[in-house]
CSV table of C-alpha atoms in Angstrom, one decimal:
chain,number,residue,atom,x,y,z
N,1,MET,CA,70.6,54.5,-35.2
N,2,PRO,CA,68.0,51.8,-34.8
N,3,VAL,CA,69.0,49.0,-32.5
N,4,LYS,CA,69.3,45.7,-34.3
N,5,LYS,CA,67.1,43.0,-32.8
N,6,ASP,CA,68.2,39.4,-32.4
N,7,ALA,CA,66.5,36.8,-34.6
N,8,GLY,CA,63.1,35.8,-33.3
N,9,PHE,CA,62.4,39.1,-31.6
N,10,SER,CA,59.7,41.4,-32.8
N,11,THR,CA,60.6,44.8,-34.3
N,12,PHE,CA,57.4,46.3,-32.8
N,13,PRO,CA,58.0,49.4,-30.6
N,14,ARG,CA,58.4,48.9,-26.9
N,15,HIS,CA,55.0,50.3,-25.9
N,16,VAL,CA,53.3,47.9,-28.4
N,17,LEU,CA,55.1,44.9,-26.9
N,18,ILE,CA,54.1,45.9,-23.4
N,19,SER,CA,50.5,46.2,-24.6
N,20,LEU,CA,50.6,42.8,-26.3
N,21,SER,CA,52.2,41.3,-23.2
N,22,GLU,CA,49.5,42.7,-20.9
N,23,THR,CA,46.7,41.4,-23.3
N,24,HIS,CA,48.3,37.9,-23.3
N,25,GLN,CA,48.6,37.9,-19.5
N,26,THR,CA,44.9,39.0,-19.2
N,27,SER,CA,43.8,36.2,-21.5
N,28,LYS,CA,45.8,33.7,-19.4
N,29,ASN,CA,44.3,35.1,-16.2
N,30,THR,CA,40.7,34.8,-17.7
N,31,THR,CA,41.3,31.2,-18.9
N,32,SER,CA,42.8,30.4,-15.6
N,33,GLY,CA,39.8,31.9,-13.8
N,34,ARG,CA,37.3,30.0,-15.8
N,35,THR,CA,39.2,26.7,-15.2
N,36,GLU,CA,39.3,27.5,-11.5
N,37,THR,CA,35.6,28.3,-11.5
N,38,ARG,CA,34.8,25.0,-13.2
N,39,MET,CA,36.9,23.1,-10.8
N,40,LYS,CA,35.2,24.7,-7.8
N,41,SER,CA,31.8,23.9,-9.3
N,42,ARG,CA,32.8,20.2,-9.7
N,43,TYR,CA,34.2,20.1,-6.1
N,44,PHE,CA,31.0,21.7,-4.8
N,45,ALA,CA,28.9,19.2,-6.7
N,46,VAL,CA,30.8,16.3,-5.3
N,47,LEU,CA,30.6,17.7,-1.8
N,48,VAL,CA,26.8,18.2,-2.2
N,49,PHE,CA,26.4,14.6,-3.4
N,50,LEU,CA,28.4,13.3,-0.5
N,51,PHE,CA,26.4,15.4,1.9
N,52,ILE,CA,23.1,14.1,0.5
N,53,PHE,CA,24.3,10.5,0.5
N,54,PHE,CA,25.4,10.6,4.2
N,55,LEU,CA,22.3,12.5,5.2
N,56,CYS,CA,20.1,9.9,3.6
N,57,MET,CA,22.1,7.1,5.2
N,58,ILE,CA,21.7,8.7,8.6
N,59,ALA,CA,18.0,8.9,7.8
N,60,HIS,CA,17.7,5.2,7.0
N,61,PHE,CA,19.5,4.0,10.1
N,62,SER,CA,17.8,6.5,12.4
N,63,HIS,CA,14.4,5.5,11.0
N,64,TRP,CA,13.5,9.1,9.9
N,65,GLU,CA,9.9,9.2,8.8
N,66,ASN,CA,10.6,11.1,5.6
N,67,LEU,CA,12.8,8.9,3.6
N,68,GLU,CA,10.1,8.2,1.1
N,69,ASP,CA,9.0,11.8,0.7
N,70,PRO,CA,9.9,13.0,-2.9
N,71,GLU,CA,11.6,16.1,-1.6
N,72,LEU,CA,13.5,14.7,1.3
N,73,CYS,CA,17.2,15.5,1.9
N,74,LEU,CA,17.3,17.9,-1.0
N,75,ASP,CA,15.1,20.9,-0.3
N,76,SER,CA,16.9,21.4,3.0
N,77,TYR,CA,20.0,22.8,1.2
N,78,HIS,CA,18.7,23.9,-2.1
N,79,ASN,CA,15.3,25.6,-2.2
N,80,GLU,CA,15.4,26.8,-5.8
N,81,GLU,CA,15.4,23.3,-7.5
N,82,ILE,CA,13.6,20.3,-6.1
N,83,ILE,CA,15.2,17.0,-7.0
N,84,ASN,CA,12.8,14.1,-7.1
N,85,LEU,CA,13.9,11.4,-4.7
N,86,ASP,CA,11.7,8.8,-6.4
N,87,ILE,CA,13.9,9.2,-9.5
N,88,LEU,CA,17.1,9.3,-7.4
N,89,ARG,CA,16.0,6.1,-5.6
N,90,GLU,CA,16.0,4.3,-9.0
N,91,ARG,CA,19.7,4.9,-9.3
N,92,VAL,CA,21.0,4.9,-5.7
N,93,HIS,CA,20.1,2.4,-3.0
N,94,PHE,CA,21.7,0.9,0.1
N,95,ILE,CA,23.3,-2.5,0.0
N,96,GLN,CA,21.0,-3.9,2.6
N,97,THR,CA,17.9,-3.0,0.6
N,98,LYS,CA,16.1,-4.7,-2.3
N,99,ARG,CA,12.9,-4.5,-4.2
N,100,ARG,CA,10.2,-6.7,-2.7
N,101,LEU,CA,6.7,-7.6,-3.8
N,102,PRO,CA,4.1,-5.7,-1.7
N,103,GLN,CA,2.9,-7.3,1.5
N,104,VAL,CA,0.0,-4.8,1.7
N,105,ILE,CA,-2.2,-3.4,-1.1
N,106,ILE,CA,-4.7,-0.6,-0.9
N,107,ILE,CA,-7.3,-2.0,-3.3
N,108,GLY,CA,-9.8,0.9,-3.4
N,109,VAL,CA,-12.0,2.6,-3.6
N,110,ARG,CA,-11.7,5.4,-6.2
N,111,LYS,CA,-12.3,8.8,-4.6
N,112,GLY,CA,-12.4,7.2,-1.2
N,113,GLY,CA,-9.2,8.6,0.0
N,114,THR,CA,-6.6,6.1,-1.2
N,115,ARG,CA,-3.9,8.7,-1.9
N,116,ALA,CA,-4.3,10.4,1.5
N,117,LEU,CA,-4.2,7.0,3.2
N,118,LEU,CA,-1.0,6.1,1.4
N,119,GLU,CA,0.7,9.4,2.2
N,120,PHE,CA,-0.3,9.2,5.9
N,121,LEU,CA,1.0,5.7,6.2
N,122,ASN,CA,4.2,6.8,4.7
N,123,VAL,CA,5.0,8.7,7.9
N,124,HIS,CA,5.7,5.3,9.5
N,125,PRO,CA,9.4,4.4,9.2
N,126,MET,CA,8.6,0.7,8.7
N,127,ILE,CA,6.5,1.4,5.5
N,128,GLN,CA,7.8,1.9,2.0
N,129,LYS,CA,5.3,3.1,-0.5
N,130,SER,CA,5.1,2.7,-4.2
N,131,SER,CA,4.4,6.2,-5.4
N,132,GLU,CA,2.7,5.2,-8.7
N,133,GLU,CA,-0.5,3.2,-9.3
N,134,GLU,CA,1.0,0.2,-11.1
N,135,HIS,CA,-2.3,-1.4,-12.2
N,136,PHE,CA,-0.6,-4.7,-12.4
N,137,PHE,CA,-3.5,-6.9,-11.4
N,138,ASP,CA,-6.3,-5.1,-13.3
N,139,ASN,CA,-4.4,-4.6,-16.6
N,140,ASP,CA,-4.0,-7.8,-18.7
N,141,ALA,CA,-1.1,-6.5,-20.7
N,142,ARG,CA,0.9,-5.5,-17.5
N,143,HIS,CA,-0.1,-8.7,-15.7
N,144,SER,CA,1.3,-10.8,-18.6
N,145,LEU,CA,4.7,-9.2,-18.0
N,146,GLY,CA,5.0,-11.3,-14.8
N,147,LEU,CA,5.7,-10.9,-11.1
N,148,GLU,CA,9.4,-10.1,-11.7
N,149,TRP,CA,8.3,-7.0,-13.8
N,150,TYR,CA,5.9,-6.0,-11.0
N,151,ARG,CA,8.6,-6.5,-8.3
N,152,ARG,CA,11.0,-4.2,-10.2
N,153,LYS,CA,8.3,-1.5,-10.0
N,154,MET,CA,8.4,-1.6,-6.2
N,155,PRO,CA,10.6,0.7,-4.0
N,156,PHE,CA,13.8,-0.5,-2.3
N,157,SER,CA,13.2,-1.5,1.3
N,158,PHE,CA,15.1,-2.9,4.3
N,159,PRO,CA,14.3,-6.3,5.8
N,160,GLY,CA,11.3,-5.9,8.1
N,161,GLN,CA,9.9,-3.0,6.2
N,162,ILE,CA,6.5,-3.3,4.6
N,163,THR,CA,6.1,-2.5,0.9
N,164,ILE,CA,2.7,-1.1,0.0
N,165,GLU,CA,1.1,0.0,-3.2
N,166,LYS,CA,-2.3,1.3,-4.2
N,167,SER,CA,-4.5,1.0,-7.3
N,168,PRO,CA,-8.2,1.8,-6.7
N,169,ALA,CA,-9.3,0.0,-9.8
N,170,TYR,CA,-8.4,-3.3,-8.1
N,171,PHE,CA,-11.6,-3.3,-6.0
N,172,ILE,CA,-14.0,-3.3,-8.9
N,173,THR,CA,-12.1,-5.6,-11.4
N,174,ASP,CA,-13.3,-9.2,-11.5
N,175,LYS,CA,-9.9,-10.9,-12.0
N,176,VAL,CA,-8.0,-9.1,-9.4
N,177,PRO,CA,-8.8,-11.0,-6.2
N,178,GLU,CA,-7.6,-14.3,-7.7
N,179,ARG,CA,-4.5,-12.8,-9.2
N,180,ILE,CA,-3.4,-11.2,-5.9
N,181,HIS,CA,-4.1,-14.4,-4.1
N,182,GLU,CA,-1.9,-16.3,-6.5
N,183,MET,CA,0.9,-13.9,-5.7
N,184,ASN,CA,0.5,-14.0,-2.0
N,185,SER,CA,-2.3,-15.9,-0.3
N,186,SER,CA,-1.5,-14.3,3.1
N,187,ILE,CA,-1.3,-10.7,1.9
N,188,LYS,CA,-3.1,-7.9,3.8
N,189,LEU,CA,-5.6,-5.6,2.1
N,190,LEU,CA,-6.8,-2.1,2.9
N,191,LEU,CA,-10.1,-0.9,1.6
N,192,ILE,CA,-11.0,2.7,2.2
N,193,VAL,CA,-14.6,3.7,1.7
N,194,ARG,CA,-16.7,6.9,2.3
N,195,ASP,CA,-20.3,7.9,2.1
N,196,PRO,CA,-21.4,6.5,-1.3
N,197,VAL,CA,-23.3,9.6,-2.4
N,198,THR,CA,-20.4,11.9,-1.5
N,199,ARG,CA,-18.0,9.5,-3.3
N,200,LEU,CA,-20.2,9.5,-6.4
N,201,ILE,CA,-20.3,13.3,-6.5
N,202,SER,CA,-16.5,13.5,-6.0
N,203,ASP,CA,-16.0,11.0,-8.8
N,204,TYR,CA,-18.2,13.1,-11.1
N,205,SER,CA,-16.4,16.3,-10.1
N,206,GLN,CA,-13.0,14.8,-11.0
N,207,LEU,CA,-14.2,13.5,-14.4
N,208,ALA,CA,-15.8,16.8,-15.1
N,209,ALA,CA,-12.6,18.7,-14.3
N,210,ASN,CA,-10.5,16.4,-16.4
N,211,LYS,CA,-12.9,16.7,-19.4
N,212,ALA,CA,-13.0,20.5,-19.0
N,213,LYS,CA,-9.2,20.7,-19.3
N,214,LYS,CA,-9.5,18.9,-22.7
N,215,GLY,CA,-12.3,21.1,-23.9
N,216,LYS,CA,-14.8,18.2,-23.7
N,217,PRO,CA,-17.4,19.2,-21.1
N,218,LEU,CA,-19.2,16.4,-19.3
N,219,PRO,CA,-23.0,16.3,-19.3
N,220,PRO,CA,-24.7,17.5,-16.2
N,221,PHE,CA,-24.7,15.3,-13.1
N,222,GLU,CA,-28.4,14.4,-13.2
N,223,GLU,CA,-28.2,13.4,-16.9
N,224,LEU,CA,-25.5,10.8,-16.1
N,225,VAL,CA,-26.7,9.5,-12.8
N,226,PHE,CA,-30.4,9.3,-13.5
N,227,LYS,CA,-32.3,7.8,-16.4
N,228,SER,CA,-35.0,9.7,-18.3
N,229,ASP,CA,-37.7,8.0,-16.1
N,230,GLY,CA,-36.0,9.3,-12.9
N,231,GLN,CA,-34.5,6.0,-11.8
N,232,VAL,CA,-30.9,5.7,-10.7
N,233,ASN,CA,-28.7,4.7,-13.7
N,234,MET,CA,-26.9,1.6,-12.4
N,235,ASN,CA,-25.1,1.3,-15.7
N,236,TYR,CA,-23.1,4.5,-15.0
N,237,LYS,CA,-19.8,3.3,-13.6
N,238,ALA,CA,-19.5,6.0,-10.9
N,239,VAL,CA,-22.9,5.0,-9.5
N,240,LYS,CA,-21.9,1.3,-9.4
N,241,ILE,CA,-18.6,1.8,-7.7
N,242,SER,CA,-20.4,3.1,-4.6
N,243,MET,CA,-22.4,-0.1,-4.4
N,244,TYR,CA,-19.6,-1.5,-2.2
N,245,SER,CA,-21.3,-4.7,-1.0
N,246,ILE,CA,-21.5,-6.1,-4.6
N,247,TYR,CA,-17.7,-6.0,-5.0
N,248,LEU,CA,-16.8,-7.0,-1.5
N,249,LYS,CA,-18.6,-10.4,-1.9
N,250,LYS,CA,-16.1,-11.3,-4.6
N,251,TRP,CA,-13.1,-10.5,-2.4
N,252,LEU,CA,-14.5,-12.5,0.6
N,253,LYS,CA,-14.8,-15.5,-1.6
N,254,VAL,CA,-11.1,-15.5,-2.1
N,255,PHE,CA,-9.7,-13.9,1.1
N,256,ASN,CA,-10.5,-14.4,4.8
N,257,ASP,CA,-12.2,-11.4,6.4
N,258,ASN,CA,-9.3,-11.0,8.8
N,259,GLN,CA,-7.1,-10.2,5.8
N,260,ILE,CA,-9.2,-7.1,4.8
N,261,LEU,CA,-9.4,-4.0,6.9
N,262,VAL,CA,-12.0,-1.5,5.9
N,263,VAL,CA,-11.0,2.1,6.6
N,264,SER,CA,-13.4,5.0,6.9
N,265,GLY,CA,-12.6,7.7,4.4
N,266,ASP,CA,-15.0,10.0,6.2
N,267,GLN,CA,-13.0,9.5,9.4
N,268,LEU,CA,-9.8,10.0,7.6
N,269,ILE,CA,-11.0,13.4,6.6
N,270,SER,CA,-12.3,14.4,10.1
N,271,ASP,CA,-9.8,12.7,12.4
N,272,PRO,CA,-7.1,10.6,10.5
N,273,PHE,CA,-5.2,9.6,13.7
N,274,LEU,CA,-7.8,7.1,14.9
N,275,GLU,CA,-7.9,5.3,11.5
N,276,LEU,CA,-4.1,5.2,11.3
N,277,LYS,CA,-3.8,3.8,14.8
N,278,GLN,CA,-6.2,1.0,13.8
N,279,ILE,CA,-4.1,0.3,10.7
N,280,GLU,CA,-0.9,0.0,12.6
N,281,ASP,CA,-2.5,-2.7,14.8
N,282,PHE,CA,-3.8,-4.5,11.7
N,283,LEU,CA,-0.3,-4.5,10.1
N,284,GLY,CA,1.4,-5.6,13.3
N,285,LEU,CA,3.4,-2.3,13.5
N,286,LYS,CA,4.4,-0.5,16.6
N,287,HIS,CA,2.4,2.7,17.3
N,288,TYR,CA,4.5,5.4,15.7
N,289,ILE,CA,2.1,7.8,14.1
N,290,LYS,CA,0.9,10.5,16.5
N,291,ARG,CA,-2.0,12.9,16.5
N,292,GLU,CA,0.6,15.7,16.3
N,293,ASN,CA,1.6,14.5,12.9
N,294,PHE,CA,-1.7,15.8,11.4
N,295,TYR,CA,-2.9,19.4,11.1
N,296,TYR,CA,-5.9,20.8,9.4
N,297,ASN,CA,-5.3,23.0,6.3
N,298,LYS,CA,-8.1,25.5,6.2
N,299,THR,CA,-7.3,26.6,2.6
N,300,LYS,CA,-7.4,23.0,1.2
N,301,GLY,CA,-10.1,21.8,3.6
N,302,PHE,CA,-8.5,18.6,4.7
N,303,PHE,CA,-5.7,17.3,6.9
N,304,CYS,CA,-2.1,17.4,6.0
N,305,VAL,CA,0.8,15.4,7.6
N,306,ARG,CA,4.0,16.6,9.1
N,307,ASN,CA,6.9,15.8,11.4
N,308,GLU,CA,10.3,17.3,12.2
N,309,THR,CA,11.4,17.7,8.6
N,310,LEU,CA,8.3,16.9,6.5
N,311,ASP,CA,5.2,18.9,5.7
N,312,LYS,CA,3.1,17.2,3.1
N,313,CYS,CA,-0.3,18.1,1.7
N,314,LEU,CA,-2.1,16.5,-1.2
N,315,ASN,CA,-2.0,18.4,-4.5
N,316,ASP,CA,-4.6,20.8,-5.7
N,317,SER,CA,-6.6,18.1,-7.5
N,318,LYS,CA,-7.6,16.9,-4.1
N,319,GLY,CA,-10.4,18.6,-2.2
N,320,ARG,CA,-11.9,20.4,-5.2
N,321,LYS,CA,-15.3,21.9,-4.8
N,322,HIS,CA,-18.3,19.7,-5.7
N,323,PRO,CA,-21.1,20.9,-7.8
N,324,VAL,CA,-24.4,21.8,-6.0
N,325,ILE,CA,-26.8,18.9,-6.4
N,326,PRO,CA,-30.5,19.5,-5.6
N,327,SER,CA,-31.5,18.0,-2.3
N,328,VAL,CA,-34.3,16.0,-3.9
N,329,LEU,CA,-31.7,14.1,-5.9
N,330,ILE,CA,-29.5,13.6,-2.9
N,331,SER,CA,-32.4,12.0,-1.0
N,332,LYS,CA,-33.2,9.7,-3.9
N,333,LEU,CA,-29.6,8.6,-4.1
N,334,ARG,CA,-29.5,7.9,-0.3
N,335,ARG,CA,-32.6,5.8,-0.5
N,336,PHE,CA,-31.1,3.9,-3.5
N,337,TYR,CA,-27.8,3.1,-1.6
N,338,THR,CA,-29.4,2.2,1.7
N,339,PRO,CA,-29.8,-1.6,1.1
N,340,TYR,CA,-26.3,-1.9,-0.3
N,341,ASN,CA,-24.9,0.0,2.7
N,342,ARG,CA,-26.7,-2.2,5.2
N,343,GLU,CA,-25.4,-5.3,3.5
N,344,PHE,CA,-21.9,-3.8,3.5
N,345,TYR,CA,-22.1,-3.1,7.3
N,346,ARG,CA,-23.1,-6.7,8.0
N,347,ALA,CA,-20.3,-8.1,5.9
N,348,VAL,CA,-17.5,-6.0,7.5
N,349,GLY,CA,-19.0,-5.9,11.0
N,350,ARG,CA,-18.9,-2.1,11.3
N,351,SER,CA,-21.5,0.6,10.8
N,352,PHE,CA,-20.4,3.8,9.1
N,353,ALA,CA,-23.7,5.5,9.8
N,354,TRP,CA,-24.1,6.9,6.3
N,355,LEU,CA,-27.3,8.9,6.0
N,356,GLU,CA,-30.2,7.0,4.5
N,357,GLU,CA,-32.6,9.8,3.8
């Protein structure tokens, strides 16, 4: 006779009950496994965060050169996903740090080597760079936001560190010298220049590349740089930027010449160490940057910077190939720039020996 089951018990056969029990146990094990996996992931994330935090703290207090590098502290443990330290820095900073107005500004020139100069200086542990071109002094809308807005755009820095930013448009914009002087009359300025003809061609190359990406090809070099009668087109902005002496006069009316250091962009390409050593003296910094920090990248065609944990090259938009310009046009441009170059040499007390013919 069938066995009578107590109230609340199933009347399913025994083998069905065993199967249901096993299924239920498997479900519980799966759920438990998922929960355990999530907990482990959270614990791992916390441990990684703490590791990064303490590693960066050690970097600060040990004056590691790389604290400002966008990939610092993170690519050493996770090579698949690069976390941008510039973004992280906006959320996490040390108690002793605060945002400060820049004590040094790279004012130009466009296509003179401003980005390379900024990255090379960033090797020094006493320098904190602003990664973005803020255009605070040459843009009326931004300037109207006030110095407090500008200060908040600067990186966090420790007392004694130098905050530096660069915006190449500053050099050629009329209002900028007075505006910077109003902010800080004792500020130090870096102006990096290169052979004016080479700079002009580089400027055109960048504009042509940017236009090509948008499907809007730029007219040929000679059509923009020269008028129909063969004269140099001084109304073309890229031509005028290379007339350095015109703009420098405006800066020397506002600042003392000992507040402006002119850096050779050509030298920065061929031997950056010598220029960086001169800048360290100008900024009153101890000599920290060494020749060994630089190495020539044959693929890119220019120097990169490195140390124990940093290996930094400029992006692919730098060092692009220039169009081939007929030698007769190059000679005409060199003759055109010669009087401006000589005037510039006299003003800065240094000859750059740019070709005149």
